Amino acid sequence: PNAPSPQAEIHELADFVEWQAWRDGSASMRTANSVVNRLDDNFNNQGCEDDSDQSADQLDEVFVELERRSSACNGGYPFELKMHGTVLAHQSQMNEAAAIAYRFLLLATRLNMKTGKIHADMDGTELMEELGSSIMRNYLGAGRAESYVFGTSAAGGFSTHVDNLCCALGEGGGYKPADPGRVRAMDAKIDAVSWIPFADRNPGKLVVFTQCKTGTSWRGFLGDLQPEAFMKTWTRDRALNLPPLRAFCISEALDRSRWIETSAQGGLFLDRCRLVDYANTLDSSLCQQLICWTNAAFEYSTR
């Protein structure tokens, strides 16, 4: 990925330091500071307060953010802060599911996921749907929860997806559009649906509709997913027995200063660290796909 811009925020700079540590084995506050100082040639230089002073203060905040990430990832963070928190080292030997997920999510944030999403013949945005579905199932309780990947990556047409989802849920009655016009639904902003079933398989259970986004241009989509409108528009019964929840998953590690505002718009909000927190157990085939995509994407980005 390219170096951050002079206007980069703390969470963006933290991603860059992680990237440096991954590429070079480690990244110190000193080397990161030298990169930040080269980003802008227009120095402020006013007495003791110049751009290098501001950059040093900014890097202090970046390493505080890295420490926060280490804690929030609940043991799945594939980096380690050393030398009193001034050096970030990549833990290349960490190959647990959570660490695999973190590396994938870091690259899925900082690479161009419109023109550079295909690596190892796999689409990174489709892998994000699979990962989001698996992690949501873990969050609801992997022992009982079930999940269905609804996005465009799944085989079959839109009506088939709706029929299959209703069949799996035991609710909704199947596909029946409310309007007679031509269907232009695509995936109706849904990437995955997860739920906690009861043994009686009767209607009335906790159901979560999830939307997943890679990259950094996701803010304009926060309110797109409307589960109740989806049921009313596309299913025979027009509703679930219990109103469903909505969730929004992103590959980016969200700026902490915007957490309340953003999560209020997105519903149940899972950023990179929250996803990794519940990525401790993933299907082995999904892990292998994530590894293959990440390795190919890493090689591509270091050319």
mmCIF file of C-alpha atoms in Angstrom:
data_model
loop_
_atom_site.group_PDB
_atom_site.id
_atom_site.type_symbol
_atom_site.label_atom_id
_atom_site.label_comp_id
_atom_site.label_asym_id
_atom_site.label_seq_id
_atom_site.Cartn_x
_atom_site.Cartn_y
_atom_site.Cartn_z
ATOM 1 C CA PRO A 1 0.000 0.000 0.000
ATOM 2 C CA ASN A 2 1.004 3.592 -0.576
ATOM 3 C CA ALA A 3 2.355 5.785 2.210
ATOM 4 C CA PRO A 4 -0.341 7.700 4.091
ATOM 5 C CA SER A 5 -1.207 11.251 3.074
ATOM 6 C CA PRO A 6 -0.187 14.295 5.163
ATOM 7 C CA GLN A 7 -3.820 14.442 6.363
ATOM 8 C CA ALA A 8 -3.852 10.821 7.544
ATOM 9 C CA GLU A 9 -5.642 10.192 10.828
ATOM 10 C CA ILE A 10 -4.271 8.212 13.763
ATOM 11 C CA HIS A 11 -5.928 4.900 12.810
ATOM 12 C CA GLU A 12 -4.604 5.229 9.236
ATOM 13 C CA LEU A 13 -1.075 5.873 10.469
ATOM 14 C CA ALA A 14 -1.397 2.889 12.801
ATOM 15 C CA ASP A 15 -2.228 0.719 9.782
ATOM 16 C CA PHE A 16 0.884 2.029 8.037
ATOM 17 C CA VAL A 17 3.112 1.206 11.015
ATOM 18 C CA GLU A 18 1.629 -2.323 11.077
ATOM 19 C CA TRP A 19 2.322 -2.620 7.372
ATOM 20 C CA GLN A 20 5.930 -1.494 7.869
ATOM 21 C CA ALA A 21 6.394 -3.997 10.688
ATOM 22 C CA TRP A 22 4.924 -6.789 8.554
ATOM 23 C CA ARG A 23 7.115 -5.933 5.564
ATOM 24 C CA ASP A 24 10.370 -5.325 7.460
ATOM 25 C CA GLY A 25 9.882 -7.479 10.555
ATOM 26 C CA SER A 26 9.563 -4.470 12.852
ATOM 27 C CA ALA A 27 8.861 -0.746 12.794
ATOM 28 C CA SER A 28 10.091 1.735 15.377
ATOM 29 C CA MET A 29 8.547 5.038 16.350
ATOM 30 C CA ARG A 30 11.702 6.679 15.039
ATOM 31 C CA THR A 31 11.489 5.163 11.537
ATOM 32 C CA ALA A 32 7.742 5.824 11.368
ATOM 33 C CA ASN A 33 8.368 9.431 12.376
ATOM 34 C CA SER A 34 10.870 9.873 9.558
ATOM 35 C CA VAL A 35 8.253 8.683 7.041
ATOM 36 C CA VAL A 36 5.594 11.016 8.445
ATOM 37 C CA ASN A 37 8.014 13.966 8.301
ATOM 38 C CA ARG A 38 8.634 13.293 4.596
ATOM 39 C CA LEU A 39 4.943 13.371 3.733
ATOM 40 C CA ASP A 40 4.716 17.154 3.605
ATOM 41 C CA ASP A 41 7.445 19.541 2.456
ATOM 42 C CA ASN A 42 5.617 22.616 3.799
ATOM 43 C CA PHE A 43 7.060 22.871 7.310
ATOM 44 C CA ASN A 44 5.437 25.168 9.843
ATOM 45 C CA ASN A 45 8.749 25.929 11.650
ATOM 46 C CA GLN A 46 7.696 28.500 14.216
ATOM 47 C CA GLY A 47 10.172 28.613 17.074
ATOM 48 C CA CYS A 48 10.255 25.297 18.937
ATOM 49 C CA GLU A 49 6.980 24.140 17.434
ATOM 50 C CA ASP A 50 7.599 22.733 13.985
ATOM 51 C CA ASP A 51 6.273 19.835 11.940
ATOM 52 C CA SER A 52 8.739 17.358 13.441
ATOM 53 C CA ASP A 53 7.440 18.173 16.943
ATOM 54 C CA GLN A 54 3.857 17.681 15.790
ATOM 55 C CA SER A 55 4.764 14.416 14.079
ATOM 56 C CA ALA A 56 6.393 13.095 17.240
ATOM 57 C CA ASP A 57 3.258 13.876 19.243
ATOM 58 C CA GLN A 58 1.171 12.207 16.555
ATOM 59 C CA LEU A 59 3.318 9.073 16.624
ATOM 60 C CA ASP A 60 2.850 8.857 20.388
ATOM 61 C CA GLU A 61 -0.888 8.646 19.737
ATOM 62 C CA VAL A 62 -0.335 6.060 17.001
ATOM 63 C CA PHE A 63 1.528 3.726 19.342
ATOM 64 C CA VAL A 64 -1.177 4.180 21.971
ATOM 65 C CA GLU A 65 -3.645 3.085 19.270
ATOM 66 C CA LEU A 66 -1.496 0.045 18.481
ATOM 67 C CA GLU A 67 -1.512 -0.919 22.151
ATOM 68 C CA ARG A 68 -5.290 -0.544 22.206
ATOM 69 C CA ARG A 69 -5.590 -2.843 19.204
ATOM 70 C CA SER A 70 -3.440 -5.457 20.887
ATOM 71 C CA SER A 71 -5.822 -5.494 23.829
ATOM 72 C CA ALA A 72 -9.022 -5.342 21.752
ATOM 73 C CA CYS A 73 -8.010 -8.299 19.565
ATOM 74 C CA ASN A 74 -8.036 -10.586 22.617
ATOM 75 C CA GLY A 75 -4.855 -12.515 21.819
ATOM 76 C CA GLY A 76 -5.300 -12.482 18.037
ATOM 77 C CA TYR A 77 -3.087 -9.464 17.288
ATOM 78 C CA PRO A 78 -0.145 -10.644 15.117
ATOM 79 C CA PHE A 79 2.157 -7.857 16.317
ATOM 80 C CA GLU A 80 3.945 -7.154 19.587
ATOM 81 C CA LEU A 81 4.978 -3.859 21.124
ATOM 82 C CA LYS A 82 8.559 -3.918 22.391
ATOM 83 C CA MET A 83 11.164 -1.520 23.784
ATOM 84 C CA HIS A 84 8.723 0.187 26.157
ATOM 85 C CA GLY A 85 6.106 0.473 23.440
ATOM 86 C CA THR A 86 8.310 2.227 20.855
ATOM 87 C CA VAL A 87 8.836 -0.712 18.482
ATOM 88 C CA LEU A 88 6.166 -2.812 16.799
ATOM 89 C CA ALA A 89 7.338 -6.304 15.784
ATOM 90 C CA HIS A 90 5.464 -8.633 13.450
ATOM 91 C CA GLN A 91 4.856 -12.089 14.923
ATOM 92 C CA SER A 92 5.267 -14.158 11.763
ATOM 93 C CA GLN A 93 4.968 -17.401 13.730
ATOM 94 C CA MET A 94 1.402 -16.562 14.781
ATOM 95 C CA ASN A 95 -0.785 -18.650 12.481
ATOM 96 C CA GLU A 96 -3.914 -19.012 14.586
ATOM 97 C CA ALA A 97 -7.220 -18.202 12.903
ATOM 98 C CA ALA A 98 -7.490 -14.783 14.552
ATOM 99 C CA ALA A 99 -4.015 -13.696 13.392
ATOM 100 C CA ILE A 100 -4.773 -14.956 9.887
ATOM 101 C CA ALA A 101 -7.966 -12.899 9.916
ATOM 102 C CA TYR A 102 -6.142 -9.760 11.123
ATOM 103 C CA ARG A 103 -3.565 -9.857 8.331
ATOM 104 C CA PHE A 104 -6.304 -10.378 5.752
ATOM 105 C CA LEU A 105 -8.379 -7.495 7.135
ATOM 106 C CA LEU A 106 -5.372 -5.139 7.200
ATOM 107 C CA LEU A 107 -4.654 -5.708 3.516
ATOM 108 C CA ALA A 108 -8.373 -5.696 2.643
ATOM 109 C CA THR A 109 -8.476 -2.203 4.131
ATOM 110 C CA ARG A 110 -5.374 -0.660 2.605
ATOM 111 C CA LEU A 111 -5.325 -2.196 -0.873
ATOM 112 C CA ASN A 112 -7.608 -0.833 -3.582
ATOM 113 C CA MET A 113 -10.477 -3.312 -3.325
ATOM 114 C CA LYS A 114 -12.029 -2.196 -6.588
ATOM 115 C CA THR A 115 -9.048 -2.749 -8.861
ATOM 116 C CA GLY A 116 -6.900 -4.965 -6.622
ATOM 117 C CA LYS A 117 -9.322 -7.350 -4.934
ATOM 118 C CA ILE A 118 -8.455 -10.479 -6.943
ATOM 119 C CA HIS A 119 -5.435 -12.441 -5.703
ATOM 120 C CA ALA A 120 -4.700 -16.152 -6.000
ATOM 121 C CA ASP A 121 -7.815 -16.291 -8.226
ATOM 122 C CA MET A 122 -10.004 -15.296 -5.275
ATOM 123 C CA ASP A 123 -12.103 -12.196 -4.687
ATOM 124 C CA GLY A 124 -11.215 -10.525 -1.383
ATOM 125 C CA THR A 125 -14.657 -8.944 -1.049
ATOM 126 C CA GLU A 126 -16.288 -12.358 -1.291
ATOM 127 C CA LEU A 127 -13.890 -13.715 1.333
ATOM 128 C CA MET A 128 -14.963 -10.810 3.550
ATOM 129 C CA GLU A 129 -18.573 -12.006 3.264
ATOM 130 C CA GLU A 130 -17.567 -15.522 4.270
ATOM 131 C CA LEU A 131 -15.449 -14.222 7.137
ATOM 132 C CA GLY A 132 -18.197 -11.914 8.380
ATOM 133 C CA SER A 133 -20.700 -14.762 8.292
ATOM 134 C CA SER A 134 -18.406 -17.087 10.246
ATOM 135 C CA ILE A 135 -17.530 -14.487 12.851
ATOM 136 C CA MET A 136 -21.150 -13.495 13.375
ATOM 137 C CA ARG A 137 -21.943 -17.171 13.986
ATOM 138 C CA ASN A 138 -19.128 -17.294 16.547
ATOM 139 C CA TYR A 139 -20.447 -14.176 18.235
ATOM 140 C CA LEU A 140 -23.958 -15.610 18.537
ATOM 141 C CA GLY A 141 -22.561 -18.898 19.810
ATOM 142 C CA ALA A 142 -20.797 -21.264 17.430
ATOM 143 C CA GLY A 143 -22.208 -24.337 19.167
ATOM 144 C CA ARG A 144 -25.797 -23.494 18.202
ATOM 145 C CA ALA A 145 -25.845 -20.530 15.837
ATOM 146 C CA GLU A 146 -26.302 -20.936 12.087
ATOM 147 C CA SER A 147 -25.422 -18.643 9.207
ATOM 148 C CA TYR A 148 -26.215 -18.249 5.523
ATOM 149 C CA VAL A 149 -24.036 -16.305 3.059
ATOM 150 C CA PHE A 150 -26.492 -14.338 0.975
ATOM 151 C CA GLY A 151 -24.150 -12.108 -1.029
ATOM 152 C CA THR A 152 -23.432 -12.120 -4.722
ATOM 153 C CA SER A 153 -20.603 -14.607 -4.161
ATOM 154 C CA ALA A 154 -23.090 -17.398 -3.458
ATOM 155 C CA ALA A 155 -24.283 -19.471 -6.396
ATOM 156 C CA GLY A 156 -27.822 -19.090 -7.705
ATOM 157 C CA GLY A 157 -30.164 -16.223 -8.484
ATOM 158 C CA PHE A 158 -31.785 -13.778 -6.107
ATOM 159 C CA SER A 159 -35.065 -15.686 -5.832
ATOM 160 C CA THR A 160 -33.156 -18.883 -5.023
ATOM 161 C CA HIS A 161 -31.259 -17.090 -2.255
ATOM 162 C CA VAL A 162 -34.493 -15.852 -0.721
ATOM 163 C CA ASP A 163 -36.094 -19.308 -0.926
ATOM 164 C CA ASN A 164 -33.041 -20.971 0.606
ATOM 165 C CA LEU A 165 -32.844 -18.402 3.385
ATOM 166 C CA CYS A 166 -36.509 -18.766 4.310
ATOM 167 C CA CYS A 167 -36.177 -22.547 4.264
ATOM 168 C CA ALA A 168 -33.135 -22.423 6.547
ATOM 169 C CA LEU A 169 -34.834 -19.972 8.904
ATOM 170 C CA GLY A 170 -38.139 -21.828 8.888
ATOM 171 C CA GLU A 171 -39.786 -18.417 8.445
ATOM 172 C CA GLY A 172 -40.690 -15.957 5.728
ATOM 173 C CA GLY A 173 -42.566 -18.325 3.447
ATOM 174 C CA GLY A 174 -40.169 -18.106 0.502
ATOM 175 C CA TYR A 175 -39.690 -15.714 -2.377
ATOM 176 C CA LYS A 176 -42.628 -13.549 -3.417
ATOM 177 C CA PRO A 177 -41.924 -9.942 -4.486
ATOM 178 C CA ALA A 178 -44.416 -7.348 -3.324
ATOM 179 C CA ASP A 179 -44.298 -5.494 -6.656
ATOM 180 C CA PRO A 180 -44.911 -7.089 -10.072
ATOM 181 C CA GLY A 181 -42.139 -5.098 -11.765
ATOM 182 C CA ARG A 182 -38.755 -6.373 -12.910
ATOM 183 C CA VAL A 183 -36.515 -7.553 -10.078
ATOM 184 C CA ARG A 184 -33.394 -5.375 -9.620
ATOM 185 C CA ALA A 185 -32.538 -6.565 -6.136
ATOM 186 C CA MET A 186 -29.001 -7.890 -6.578
ATOM 187 C CA ASP A 187 -28.189 -8.911 -2.985
ATOM 188 C CA ALA A 188 -30.414 -6.196 -1.419
ATOM 189 C CA LYS A 189 -27.362 -5.047 0.597
ATOM 190 C CA ILE A 190 -27.333 -8.340 2.520
ATOM 191 C CA ASP A 191 -24.113 -10.326 2.722
ATOM 192 C CA ALA A 192 -25.010 -12.831 5.445
ATOM 193 C CA VAL A 193 -27.845 -13.794 7.768
ATOM 194 C CA SER A 194 -27.182 -15.481 11.122
ATOM 195 C CA TRP A 195 -29.549 -16.807 13.751
ATOM 196 C CA ILE A 196 -29.843 -18.886 16.919
ATOM 197 C CA PRO A 197 -32.341 -21.710 16.347
ATOM 198 C CA PHE A 198 -34.415 -23.625 18.868
ATOM 199 C CA ALA A 199 -34.768 -27.396 18.778
ATOM 200 C CA ASP A 200 -38.483 -27.047 18.007
ATOM 201 C CA ARG A 201 -37.583 -25.131 14.785
ATOM 202 C CA ASN A 202 -40.628 -22.905 15.311
ATOM 203 C CA PRO A 203 -40.712 -19.251 14.204
ATOM 204 C CA GLY A 204 -39.546 -16.619 16.666
ATOM 205 C CA LYS A 205 -35.773 -16.391 17.269
ATOM 206 C CA LEU A 206 -32.887 -13.966 17.223
ATOM 207 C CA VAL A 207 -31.920 -13.228 13.588
ATOM 208 C CA VAL A 208 -29.155 -10.861 12.449
ATOM 209 C CA PHE A 209 -28.808 -9.489 8.903
ATOM 210 C CA THR A 210 -25.211 -8.484 8.141
ATOM 211 C CA GLN A 211 -23.528 -6.230 5.598
ATOM 212 C CA CYS A 212 -19.729 -6.468 5.085
ATOM 213 C CA LYS A 213 -17.384 -3.845 3.634
ATOM 214 C CA THR A 214 -13.676 -3.825 2.759
ATOM 215 C CA GLY A 215 -11.594 -0.712 2.089
ATOM 216 C CA THR A 216 -12.198 2.682 3.667
ATOM 217 C CA SER A 217 -15.170 4.030 1.663
ATOM 218 C CA TRP A 218 -17.956 2.412 3.661
ATOM 219 C CA ARG A 219 -19.505 5.302 5.615
ATOM 220 C CA GLY A 220 -22.087 6.087 2.961
ATOM 221 C CA PHE A 221 -23.502 2.569 3.243
ATOM 222 C CA LEU A 222 -24.177 2.486 6.988
ATOM 223 C CA GLY A 223 -27.930 2.854 6.688
ATOM 224 C CA ASP A 224 -28.482 0.806 3.520
ATOM 225 C CA LEU A 225 -29.352 -2.511 5.133
ATOM 226 C CA GLN A 226 -33.001 -2.609 6.244
ATOM 227 C CA PRO A 227 -33.950 -6.184 7.234
ATOM 228 C CA GLU A 228 -37.643 -5.534 7.858
ATOM 229 C CA ALA A 229 -38.003 -3.734 4.510
ATOM 230 C CA PHE A 230 -36.257 -6.684 2.856
ATOM 231 C CA MET A 231 -38.733 -9.169 4.332
ATOM 232 C CA LYS A 232 -41.682 -6.959 3.413
ATOM 233 C CA THR A 233 -40.490 -6.540 -0.165
ATOM 234 C CA TRP A 234 -39.266 -10.014 -1.094
ATOM 235 C CA THR A 235 -40.933 -12.714 1.030
ATOM 236 C CA ARG A 236 -44.372 -14.306 1.054
ATOM 237 C CA ASP A 237 -45.058 -13.707 4.751
ATOM 238 C CA ARG A 238 -43.679 -10.116 4.583
ATOM 239 C CA ALA A 239 -42.065 -10.374 8.014
ATOM 240 C CA LEU A 240 -40.239 -12.548 10.503
ATOM 241 C CA ASN A 241 -42.003 -13.514 13.704
ATOM 242 C CA LEU A 242 -39.489 -11.433 15.694
ATOM 243 C CA PRO A 243 -38.038 -8.224 14.157
ATOM 244 C CA PRO A 244 -34.467 -8.965 12.999
ATOM 245 C CA LEU A 245 -31.360 -7.041 13.995
ATOM 246 C CA ARG A 246 -28.839 -5.579 11.568
ATOM 247 C CA ALA A 247 -25.060 -5.688 11.759
ATOM 248 C CA PHE A 248 -22.304 -3.911 9.852
ATOM 249 C CA CYS A 249 -18.804 -5.419 9.534
ATOM 250 C CA ILE A 250 -15.781 -3.526 8.198
ATOM 251 C CA SER A 251 -12.179 -4.512 7.580
ATOM 252 C CA GLU A 252 -10.925 -1.146 8.878
ATOM 253 C CA ALA A 253 -10.022 -0.484 12.507
ATOM 254 C CA LEU A 254 -12.402 2.350 13.304
ATOM 255 C CA ASP A 255 -11.231 5.688 14.676
ATOM 256 C CA ARG A 256 -12.191 5.551 18.374
ATOM 257 C CA SER A 257 -13.320 9.189 18.360
ATOM 258 C CA ARG A 258 -16.146 8.280 15.954
ATOM 259 C CA TRP A 259 -17.312 5.056 17.549
ATOM 260 C CA ILE A 260 -20.629 6.182 19.066
ATOM 261 C CA GLU A 261 -21.768 8.106 16.004
ATOM 262 C CA THR A 262 -20.811 5.339 13.571
ATOM 263 C CA SER A 263 -22.175 2.387 15.535
ATOM 264 C CA ALA A 264 -25.463 4.221 16.075
ATOM 265 C CA GLN A 265 -25.940 4.334 12.305
ATOM 266 C CA GLY A 266 -24.668 0.846 11.495
ATOM 267 C CA GLY A 267 -26.460 -1.201 14.138
ATOM 268 C CA LEU A 268 -24.385 -3.970 15.694
ATOM 269 C CA PHE A 269 -21.012 -2.659 14.525
ATOM 270 C CA LEU A 270 -17.935 -4.873 14.139
ATOM 271 C CA ASP A 271 -14.687 -3.282 13.010
ATOM 272 C CA ARG A 272 -11.394 -5.130 12.449
ATOM 273 C CA CYS A 273 -10.588 -5.609 16.126
ATOM 274 C CA ARG A 274 -14.081 -6.806 17.014
ATOM 275 C CA LEU A 275 -14.025 -9.251 14.129
ATOM 276 C CA VAL A 276 -10.653 -10.623 15.237
ATOM 277 C CA ASP A 277 -11.925 -10.878 18.825
ATOM 278 C CA TYR A 278 -14.351 -13.587 17.631
ATOM 279 C CA ALA A 279 -12.165 -15.157 14.920
ATOM 280 C CA ASN A 280 -10.483 -17.635 17.261
ATOM 281 C CA THR A 281 -12.272 -20.538 15.561
ATOM 282 C CA LEU A 282 -12.792 -20.538 11.793
ATOM 283 C CA ASP A 283 -13.353 -23.330 9.310
ATOM 284 C CA SER A 284 -10.021 -24.721 8.112
ATOM 285 C CA SER A 285 -10.944 -24.285 4.446
ATOM 286 C CA LEU A 286 -11.787 -20.610 5.010
ATOM 287 C CA CYS A 287 -8.478 -20.116 6.860
ATOM 288 C CA GLN A 288 -6.610 -21.624 3.940
ATOM 289 C CA GLN A 289 -8.388 -19.333 1.492
ATOM 290 C CA LEU A 290 -7.578 -16.312 3.635
ATOM 291 C CA ILE A 291 -3.911 -17.357 3.799
ATOM 292 C CA CYS A 292 -3.665 -17.852 0.028
ATOM 293 C CA TRP A 293 -5.314 -14.507 -0.760
ATOM 294 C CA THR A 294 -3.259 -12.655 1.859
ATOM 295 C CA ASN A 295 0.062 -14.135 0.747
ATOM 296 C CA ALA A 296 -0.629 -13.275 -2.890
ATOM 297 C CA ALA A 297 -1.854 -9.774 -1.990
ATOM 298 C CA PHE A 298 1.199 -9.191 0.209
ATOM 299 C CA GLU A 299 3.548 -10.226 -2.578
ATOM 300 C CA TYR A 300 1.671 -7.980 -5.008
ATOM 301 C CA SER A 301 1.879 -4.983 -2.656
ATOM 302 C CA THR A 302 5.620 -5.331 -2.002
ATOM 303 C CA ARG A 303 6.723 -5.376 -5.627
#
